[in-house]
CSV table of N, CA and C in Angstrom, one decimal:
chain,number,residue,atom,x,y,z
P,118,MET,N,0.8,-1.2,0.0
P,118,MET,CA,0.0,0.0,0.0
P,118,MET,C,0.9,1.2,0.0
P,119,CYS,N,0.3,2.3,-0.5
P,119,CYS,CA,1.1,3.6,-0.5
P,119,CYS,C,0.7,4.5,0.6
P,120,ASP,N,1.4,5.6,0.8
P,120,ASP,CA,1.1,6.5,1.9
P,120,ASP,C,-0.3,7.0,1.9
P,121,LYS,N,-0.9,7.2,0.7
P,121,LYS,CA,-2.3,7.7,0.6
P,121,LYS,C,-3.3,6.7,1.2
P,122,ASN,N,-3.0,5.4,1.0
P,122,ASN,CA,-3.9,4.4,1.5
P,122,ASN,C,-3.9,4.4,3.1
P,123,PHE,N,-2.7,4.5,3.6
P,123,PHE,CA,-2.5,4.5,5.1
P,123,PHE,C,-3.1,5.8,5.7
P,124,MET,N,-2.9,6.9,5.0
P,124,MET,CA,-3.4,8.1,5.5
P,124,MET,C,-4.9,8.1,5.5
P,125,SER,N,-5.5,7.4,4.5
P,125,SER,CA,-7.0,7.2,4.5
P,125,SER,C,-7.5,6.5,5.8
P,126,LEU,N,-6.7,5.6,6.3
P,126,LEU,CA,-7.0,4.9,7.5
P,126,LEU,C,-7.0,5.9,8.7
P,127,ALA,N,-5.9,6.7,8.7
P,127,ALA,CA,-5.8,7.7,9.7
P,127,ALA,C,-7.0,8.7,9.6
P,128,LEU,N,-7.4,9.1,8.4
P,128,LEU,CA,-8.5,10.0,8.3
P,128,LEU,C,-9.8,9.3,8.8
P,129,GLU,N,-10.0,8.0,8.6
P,129,GLU,CA,-11.1,7.3,9.2
P,129,GLU,C,-11.2,7.5,10.7
P,130,GLN,N,-10.0,7.4,11.3
P,130,GLN,CA,-9.9,7.6,12.8
P,130,GLN,C,-10.3,9.1,13.1
P,131,ALA,N,-9.8,10.0,12.3
P,131,ALA,CA,-10.1,11.4,12.6
P,131,ALA,C,-11.6,11.7,12.4
P,132,ARG,N,-12.2,11.1,11.5
P,132,ARG,CA,-13.7,11.2,11.3
P,132,ARG,C,-14.4,10.7,12.5
P,133,ARG,N,-13.9,9.6,13.1
P,133,ARG,CA,-14.6,9.1,14.4
P,133,ARG,C,-14.5,10.2,15.5
P,134,ALA,N,-13.3,10.8,15.6
P,134,ALA,CA,-13.1,11.8,16.6
P,134,ALA,C,-14.1,12.9,16.4
P,135,TYR,N,-14.2,13.3,15.1
P,135,TYR,CA,-15.2,14.4,14.8
P,135,TYR,C,-16.6,14.1,15.2
P,136,GLN,N,-17.0,12.8,14.9
P,136,GLN,CA,-18.4,12.4,15.3
P,136,GLN,C,-18.5,12.3,16.8
P,137,GLU,N,-17.4,12.2,17.6
P,137,GLU,CA,-17.5,12.1,19.0
P,137,GLU,C,-17.3,13.4,19.7
P,138,GLY,N,-17.2,14.5,18.9
P,138,GLY,CA,-17.0,15.8,19.4
P,138,GLY,C,-15.5,16.1,19.8
P,139,GLU,N,-14.6,15.3,19.4
P,139,GLU,CA,-13.2,15.5,19.7
P,139,GLU,C,-12.5,16.3,18.5
P,140,VAL,N,-11.4,17.0,18.7
P,140,VAL,CA,-10.7,17.6,17.6
P,140,VAL,C,-10.3,16.4,16.7
P,141,PRO,N,-10.7,16.5,15.4
P,141,PRO,CA,-10.5,15.4,14.5
P,141,PRO,C,-9.1,15.1,14.0
P,142,ILE,N,-8.4,14.4,14.9
P,142,ILE,CA,-7.0,14.0,14.5
P,142,ILE,C,-7.0,12.5,14.7
P,143,GLY,N,-6.5,11.8,13.7
P,143,GLY,CA,-6.4,10.3,13.7
P,143,GLY,C,-5.0,9.9,13.4
P,144,ALA,N,-4.6,8.7,13.9
P,144,ALA,CA,-3.3,8.2,13.7
P,144,ALA,C,-3.4,6.6,13.5
P,145,VAL,N,-2.5,6.1,12.7
P,145,VAL,CA,-2.4,4.6,12.6
P,145,VAL,C,-0.9,4.3,12.6
P,146,LEU,N,-0.5,3.1,13.0
P,146,LEU,CA,0.8,2.7,13.0
P,146,LEU,C,0.9,1.4,12.1
P,147,ILE,N,1.9,1.4,11.2
P,147,ILE,CA,2.0,0.4,10.2
P,147,ILE,C,3.4,-0.3,10.4
P,148,ASP,N,3.5,-1.6,10.3
P,148,ASP,CA,4.8,-2.2,10.5
P,148,ASP,C,5.6,-2.2,9.2
P,149,GLU,N,6.8,-2.7,9.2
P,149,GLU,CA,7.7,-2.7,8.0
P,149,GLU,C,7.1,-3.5,6.8
P,150,ASP,N,6.2,-4.4,7.1
P,150,ASP,CA,5.6,-5.2,6.0
P,150,ASP,C,4.3,-4.6,5.5
P,151,GLY,N,4.0,-3.4,6.0
P,151,GLY,CA,2.8,-2.7,5.5
P,151,GLY,C,1.5,-3.2,6.2
P,152,ILE,N,1.6,-3.8,7.3
P,152,ILE,CA,0.5,-4.3,8.0
P,152,ILE,C,0.1,-3.4,9.2
P,153,LEU,N,-1.2,-3.1,9.2
P,153,LEU,CA,-1.7,-2.2,10.3
P,153,LEU,C,-1.6,-2.8,11.6
P,154,ILE,N,-0.9,-2.1,12.5
P,154,ILE,CA,-0.7,-2.6,13.9
P,154,ILE,C,-1.9,-2.1,14.7
P,155,CYS,N,-2.2,-0.8,14.7
P,155,CYS,CA,-3.4,-0.3,15.4
P,155,CYS,C,-3.5,1.2,15.0
P,156,GLY,N,-4.6,1.8,15.5
P,156,GLY,CA,-4.9,3.2,15.2
P,156,GLY,C,-5.8,3.7,16.3
P,157,ASP,N,-5.9,5.0,16.4
P,157,ASP,CA,-6.8,5.6,17.3
P,157,ASP,C,-7.0,7.1,16.9
P,158,HIS,N,-7.8,7.8,17.7
P,158,HIS,CA,-8.1,9.2,17.4
P,158,HIS,C,-8.1,9.9,18.8
P,159,ASN,N,-8.1,11.2,18.7
P,159,ASN,CA,-8.1,12.1,19.9
P,159,ASN,C,-9.3,11.6,20.8
P,160,ARG,N,-9.0,11.5,22.1
P,160,ARG,CA,-10.0,11.2,23.1
P,160,ARG,C,-9.8,12.1,24.3
P,161,ILE,N,-9.4,13.3,24.1
P,161,ILE,CA,-9.1,14.2,25.2
P,161,ILE,C,-10.3,14.5,26.1
P,162,GLU,N,-11.4,14.8,25.4
P,162,GLU,CA,-12.6,15.1,26.2
P,162,GLU,C,-13.2,13.9,26.8
P,163,GLN,N,-13.3,12.8,26.1
P,163,GLN,CA,-13.9,11.5,26.6
P,163,GLN,C,-13.2,11.1,27.8
P,164,LEU,N,-11.8,11.1,27.8
P,164,LEU,CA,-11.0,10.5,28.9
P,164,LEU,C,-10.6,11.6,29.9
P,165,ASN,N,-11.0,12.9,29.6
P,165,ASN,CA,-10.6,14.0,30.5
P,165,ASN,C,-9.1,13.9,30.8
P,166,ASP,N,-8.4,13.8,29.7
P,166,ASP,CA,-6.9,13.6,29.7
P,166,ASP,C,-6.2,14.3,28.6
P,167,ALA,N,-5.5,15.4,29.0
P,167,ALA,CA,-4.8,16.2,28.0
P,167,ALA,C,-3.8,15.5,27.2
P,168,THR,N,-3.4,14.3,27.6
P,168,THR,CA,-2.4,13.5,26.9
P,168,THR,C,-3.0,12.5,26.0
P,169,ALA,N,-4.3,12.4,25.9
P,169,ALA,CA,-5.0,11.4,25.1
P,169,ALA,C,-5.1,11.8,23.6
P,170,HIS,N,-3.9,12.2,23.0
P,170,HIS,CA,-3.8,12.5,21.6
P,170,HIS,C,-3.8,11.2,20.8
P,171,ALA,N,-4.2,11.3,19.6
P,171,ALA,CA,-4.3,10.1,18.7
P,171,ALA,C,-3.0,9.4,18.6
P,172,GLU,N,-1.9,10.2,18.5
P,172,GLU,CA,-0.6,9.6,18.3
P,172,GLU,C,-0.2,8.8,19.6
P,173,ILE,N,-0.4,9.4,20.8
P,173,ILE,CA,0.0,8.8,22.0
P,173,ILE,C,-0.8,7.5,22.3
P,174,LEU,N,-2.1,7.6,22.0
P,174,LEU,CA,-3.0,6.4,22.2
P,174,LEU,C,-2.6,5.3,21.3
P,175,THR,N,-2.2,5.6,20.1
P,175,THR,CA,-1.8,4.6,19.1
P,175,THR,C,-0.4,4.0,19.5
P,176,LEU,N,0.5,4.8,20.0
P,176,LEU,CA,1.8,4.3,20.4
P,176,LEU,C,1.6,3.4,21.6
P,177,ARG,N,0.7,3.8,22.6
P,177,ARG,CA,0.5,3.0,23.8
P,177,ARG,C,-0.1,1.6,23.4
P,178,ALA,N,-1.1,1.7,22.5
P,178,ALA,CA,-1.8,0.4,22.0
P,178,ALA,C,-0.8,-0.5,21.3
P,179,ALA,N,0.1,0.1,20.5
P,179,ALA,CA,1.0,-0.7,19.7
P,179,ALA,C,2.0,-1.4,20.7
P,180,SER,N,2.5,-0.7,21.7
P,180,SER,CA,3.5,-1.2,22.6
P,180,SER,C,2.8,-2.4,23.4
P,181,LEU,N,1.6,-2.2,23.8
P,181,LEU,CA,0.9,-3.3,24.5
P,181,LEU,C,0.7,-4.5,23.6
P,182,LYS,N,0.3,-4.2,22.4
P,182,LYS,CA,0.0,-5.3,21.4
P,182,LYS,C,1.3,-6.1,21.0
P,183,LEU,N,2.3,-5.3,20.8
P,183,LEU,CA,3.6,-6.0,20.4
P,183,LEU,C,4.5,-6.4,21.6
P,184,LYS,N,4.1,-6.0,22.8
P,184,LYS,CA,4.8,-6.3,24.0
P,184,LYS,C,6.2,-5.8,24.0
P,185,ARG,N,6.4,-4.6,23.5
P,185,ARG,CA,7.7,-3.9,23.5
P,185,ARG,C,7.5,-2.4,23.4
P,186,ARG,N,8.5,-1.7,23.9
P,186,ARG,CA,8.4,-0.2,23.9
P,186,ARG,C,9.0,0.4,22.7
P,187,ARG,N,9.9,-0.3,22.1
P,187,ARG,CA,10.6,0.2,20.8
P,187,ARG,C,9.8,-0.2,19.6
P,188,LEU,N,9.4,0.7,18.8
P,188,LEU,CA,8.6,0.5,17.7
P,188,LEU,C,9.4,0.7,16.4
P,189,SER,N,10.6,0.3,16.4
P,189,SER,CA,11.5,0.4,15.3
P,189,SER,C,10.9,-0.2,14.0
P,190,ASN,N,11.3,0.3,12.9
P,190,ASN,CA,10.8,-0.1,11.6
P,190,ASN,C,9.3,0.0,11.4
P,191,CYS,N,8.7,0.9,12.2
P,191,CYS,CA,7.2,1.2,12.1
P,191,CYS,C,7.1,2.6,11.5
P,192,THR,N,6.0,2.9,10.9
P,192,THR,CA,5.6,4.2,10.4
P,192,THR,C,4.3,4.6,11.0
P,193,LEU,N,4.3,5.9,11.6
P,193,LEU,CA,3.1,6.4,12.1
P,193,LEU,C,2.6,7.4,11.1
P,194,TYR,N,1.3,7.3,10.8
P,194,TYR,CA,0.5,8.2,9.9
P,194,TYR,C,-0.4,9.0,10.8
P,195,SER,N,-0.3,10.3,10.8
P,195,SER,CA,-1.1,11.2,11.5
P,195,SER,C,-1.7,12.3,10.6
P,196,THR,N,-3.0,12.6,10.8
P,196,THR,CA,-3.6,13.5,9.9
P,196,THR,C,-3.1,15.0,10.1
P,197,VAL,N,-2.5,15.2,11.3
P,197,VAL,CA,-2.0,16.6,11.6
P,197,VAL,C,-0.6,16.4,12.2
P,198,GLU,N,0.3,17.4,11.9
P,198,GLU,CA,1.6,17.4,12.4
P,198,GLU,C,1.6,17.2,13.9
P,199,PRO,N,2.4,16.3,14.4
P,199,PRO,CA,2.4,16.1,15.9
P,199,PRO,C,2.9,17.3,16.7
P,200,CYS,N,2.3,17.4,17.9
P,200,CYS,CA,2.8,18.4,18.8
P,200,CYS,C,4.1,17.9,19.5
P,201,ALA,N,4.6,18.8,20.3
P,201,ALA,CA,5.9,18.4,21.0
P,201,ALA,C,5.8,17.1,21.8
P,202,MET,N,4.7,17.0,22.5
P,202,MET,CA,4.6,15.7,23.3
P,202,MET,C,4.6,14.5,22.5
P,203,CYS,N,3.8,14.5,21.4
P,203,CYS,CA,3.7,13.4,20.5
P,203,CYS,C,5.0,13.2,19.7
P,204,ALA,N,5.6,14.2,19.3
P,204,ALA,CA,6.8,14.1,18.6
P,204,ALA,C,7.9,13.5,19.5
P,205,GLY,N,7.9,13.9,20.7
P,205,GLY,CA,8.9,13.4,21.7
P,205,GLY,C,8.6,11.9,21.9
P,206,ALA,N,7.4,11.5,22.0
P,206,ALA,CA,7.0,10.1,22.2
P,206,ALA,C,7.4,9.3,20.9
P,207,LEU,N,7.3,9.8,19.8
P,207,LEU,CA,7.8,9.1,18.6
P,207,LEU,C,9.3,8.9,18.6
P,208,VAL,N,10.0,9.8,19.1
P,208,VAL,CA,11.5,9.7,19.2
P,208,VAL,C,11.8,8.6,20.3
P,209,LEU,N,11.1,8.7,21.4
P,209,LEU,CA,11.4,7.7,22.5
P,209,LEU,C,11.0,6.3,22.1
P,210,CYS,N,10.0,6.2,21.3
P,210,CYS,CA,9.6,4.8,20.9
P,210,CYS,C,10.4,4.3,19.7
P,211,ARG,N,11.3,5.2,19.2
P,211,ARG,CA,12.2,4.8,18.1
P,211,ARG,C,11.4,4.5,16.8
P,212,VAL,N,10.3,5.2,16.6
P,212,VAL,CA,9.5,5.0,15.3
P,212,VAL,C,10.4,5.4,14.2
P,213,LYS,N,10.4,4.6,13.1
P,213,LYS,CA,11.3,4.9,12.0
P,213,LYS,C,10.9,6.1,11.1
P,214,ARG,N,9.6,6.2,10.9
P,214,ARG,CA,9.1,7.2,9.9
P,214,ARG,C,7.8,7.8,10.4
P,215,LEU,N,7.6,9.1,10.1
P,215,LEU,CA,6.4,9.8,10.4
P,215,LEU,C,5.9,10.3,9.1
P,216,VAL,N,4.6,10.1,8.8
P,216,VAL,CA,3.9,10.7,7.7
P,216,VAL,C,2.7,11.5,8.2
P,217,TYR,N,2.6,12.7,7.8
P,217,TYR,CA,1.4,13.5,8.3
P,217,TYR,C,0.8,14.3,7.2
P,218,GLY,N,-0.5,14.7,7.4
P,218,GLY,CA,-1.2,15.4,6.4
P,218,GLY,C,-1.0,16.9,6.5
P,219,ALA,N,-1.6,17.5,7.5
P,219,ALA,CA,-1.6,19.0,7.6
P,219,ALA,C,-0.6,19.5,8.6
P,220,THR,N,0.1,20.6,8.2
P,220,THR,CA,1.0,21.2,9.2
P,220,THR,C,0.2,21.9,10.3
P,221,ASP,N,0.8,22.1,11.4
P,221,ASP,CA,0.1,22.8,12.5
P,221,ASP,C,0.9,24.0,13.0
P,222,SER,N,0.5,25.2,12.6
P,222,SER,CA,1.3,26.4,12.8
P,222,SER,C,1.2,26.8,14.3
P,223,LYS,N,0.4,26.2,15.1
P,223,LYS,CA,0.3,26.6,16.5
P,223,LYS,C,1.0,25.6,17.4
P,224,PHE,N,1.0,24.3,17.1
P,224,PHE,CA,1.6,23.3,18.0
P,224,PHE,C,2.6,22.4,17.3
P,225,GLY,N,2.8,22.5,16.0
P,225,GLY,CA,3.6,21.5,15.3
P,225,GLY,C,5.0,21.4,15.7
P,226,ALA,N,5.4,20.1,15.9
P,226,ALA,CA,6.8,19.9,16.4
P,226,ALA,C,7.6,18.9,15.5
P,227,ALA,N,7.2,18.9,14.2
P,227,ALA,CA,8.0,18.2,13.2
P,227,ALA,C,8.6,19.1,12.1
P,228,GLU,N,8.1,20.4,12.1
P,228,GLU,CA,8.7,21.4,11.3
P,228,GLU,C,8.1,22.8,11.5
P,229,SER,N,6.9,22.9,12.0
P,229,SER,CA,6.3,24.2,12.1
P,229,SER,C,6.9,25.2,13.1
P,230,ILE,N,6.9,24.7,14.4
P,230,ILE,CA,7.4,25.5,15.5
P,230,ILE,C,8.7,24.9,16.0
P,231,PHE,N,8.7,23.6,16.2
P,231,PHE,CA,9.9,22.9,16.6
P,231,PHE,C,10.2,21.8,15.6
P,232,ASN,N,11.4,21.2,15.7
P,232,ASN,CA,11.7,20.0,14.9
P,232,ASN,C,12.2,19.0,15.9
P,233,VAL,N,11.4,18.4,16.6
P,233,VAL,CA,11.8,17.4,17.6
P,233,VAL,C,12.1,16.1,16.9
P,234,VAL,N,11.5,15.7,15.8
P,234,VAL,CA,11.7,14.4,15.2
P,234,VAL,C,13.0,14.3,14.4
P,235,ASP,N,13.6,15.4,14.1
P,235,ASP,CA,14.8,15.4,13.4
P,235,ASP,C,15.9,16.3,14.0
P,236,ASN,N,15.9,16.3,15.3
P,236,ASN,CA,16.8,17.1,16.1
P,236,ASN,C,18.2,16.4,16.3
P,237,LEU,N,19.2,17.0,15.9
P,237,LEU,CA,20.6,16.4,16.0
P,237,LEU,C,21.0,16.2,17.4
P,238,ALA,N,20.4,16.9,18.3
P,238,ALA,CA,20.8,16.7,19.8
P,238,ALA,C,20.2,15.5,20.4
P,239,LEU,N,19.3,14.9,19.7
P,239,LEU,CA,18.6,13.6,20.2
P,239,LEU,C,19.3,12.4,19.6
P,240,ASN,N,19.1,11.3,20.3
P,240,ASN,CA,19.8,10.1,19.8
P,240,ASN,C,19.0,9.3,18.8
P,241,HIS,N,17.8,9.7,18.4
P,241,HIS,CA,17.0,9.1,17.3
P,241,HIS,C,16.3,10.2,16.5
P,242,ARG,N,16.3,10.0,15.2
P,242,ARG,CA,15.6,10.9,14.3
P,242,ARG,C,14.7,10.1,13.4
P,243,LEU,N,13.6,10.7,13.0
P,243,LEU,CA,12.7,10.0,12.1
P,243,LEU,C,12.8,10.5,10.7
P,244,ILE,N,12.4,9.7,9.8
P,244,ILE,CA,12.2,10.1,8.4
P,244,ILE,C,10.8,10.7,8.3
P,245,VAL,N,10.7,11.9,7.7
P,245,VAL,CA,9.4,12.6,7.8
P,245,VAL,C,8.9,12.8,6.3
P,246,THR,N,7.7,12.6,6.1
P,246,THR,CA,7.0,12.9,4.9
P,246,THR,C,5.8,13.7,5.3
P,247,ALA,N,5.7,15.0,4.8
P,247,ALA,CA,4.6,15.9,5.1
P,247,ALA,C,3.7,16.1,3.9
P,248,GLY,N,2.4,16.5,4.2
P,248,GLY,CA,1.5,16.9,3.2
P,248,GLY,C,0.8,15.8,2.4
P,249,VAL,N,0.7,14.6,3.0
P,249,VAL,CA,0.0,13.5,2.3
P,249,VAL,C,-1.5,13.7,2.6
P,250,MET,N,-2.3,13.9,1.6
P,250,MET,CA,-3.7,14.1,1.7
P,250,MET,C,-4.0,15.4,2.5
P,251,GLU,N,-3.1,16.3,2.4
P,251,GLU,CA,-3.2,17.6,3.2
P,251,GLU,C,-4.6,18.3,3.0
P,252,VAL,N,-5.1,18.3,1.8
P,252,VAL,CA,-6.4,19.0,1.6
P,252,VAL,C,-7.5,18.4,2.4
P,253,GLU,N,-7.6,17.0,2.4
P,253,GLU,CA,-8.6,16.3,3.1
P,253,GLU,C,-8.4,16.5,4.6
P,254,CYS,N,-7.2,16.5,5.1
P,254,CYS,CA,-6.9,16.6,6.5
P,254,CYS,C,-7.3,18.0,7.0
P,255,LEU,N,-6.9,19.0,6.2
P,255,LEU,CA,-7.2,20.4,6.6
P,255,LEU,C,-8.7,20.7,6.6
P,256,GLU,N,-9.4,20.1,5.6
P,256,GLU,CA,-10.9,20.3,5.4
P,256,GLU,C,-11.6,19.8,6.6
P,257,LEU,N,-11.2,18.7,7.1
P,257,LEU,CA,-11.9,18.1,8.3
P,257,LEU,C,-11.7,19.0,9.5
P,258,MET,N,-10.4,19.5,9.7
P,258,MET,CA,-10.2,20.4,10.8
P,258,MET,C,-11.0,21.7,10.7
P,259,LYS,N,-10.9,22.3,9.5
P,259,LYS,CA,-11.7,23.5,9.3
P,259,LYS,C,-13.2,23.4,9.5
P,260,ASN,N,-13.7,22.3,9.1
P,260,ASN,CA,-15.2,22.1,9.3
P,260,ASN,C,-15.5,21.9,10.8
P,261,PHE,N,-14.6,21.2,11.5
P,261,PHE,CA,-14.8,21.0,12.9
P,261,PHE,C,-14.8,22.3,13.6
P,262,PHE,N,-13.8,23.1,13.4
P,262,PHE,CA,-13.7,24.4,14.2
P,262,PHE,C,-14.8,25.4,13.7
P,263,ALA,N,-15.2,25.3,12.5
P,263,ALA,CA,-16.3,26.2,12.0
P,263,ALA,C,-17.6,25.8,12.7
P,264,ASN,N,-17.8,24.5,12.9
P,264,ASN,CA,-19.0,24.0,13.7
P,264,ASN,C,-18.9,24.4,15.1
P,265,VAL,N,-17.8,24.4,15.7
P,265,VAL,CA,-17.6,24.8,17.1
P,265,VAL,C,-17.9,26.2,17.3
P,266,ARG,N,-17.4,27.1,16.4
P,266,ARG,CA,-17.6,28.5,16.5
P,266,ARG,C,-19.0,28.9,16.2
P,267,SER,N,-19.7,28.1,15.4
P,267,SER,CA,-21.1,28.5,15.1
P,267,SER,C,-22.1,28.1,16.2
P,268,ARG,N,-21.6,27.3,17.2
P,268,ARG,CA,-22.5,26.9,18.3
P,268,ARG,C,-22.6,28.0,19.3
């Protein structure tokens, strides 16, 4: 499968978040053979937990499923550029590659504000591909926040 196919899976997760009243961000983790390990979406409001971001929940689930903390040779697909917390978790889990849809000019930590995932001071760096299905990812976010503002 190609990046667009996997990003479509992350977008499905983001749509679930939207339907549940959460900021519509979704993530999936794929192994080196192109097999889906797991995925999730933002659950911050549901769990009353500021750390319940799609990426963090996906990494936690993958570690439990695979019974290991290092997720080497895996690729994480996220509909939005990860924040500093999520980017740091990707580094700590040793994820090989990050693919995301929309940049985040307020919280992004893969290129927009910080570059945690490719920082030479850290002992692990990720390969990053940005802008995959960016239009679809941005549209979902814009629609969500337009609906929030209209209420």
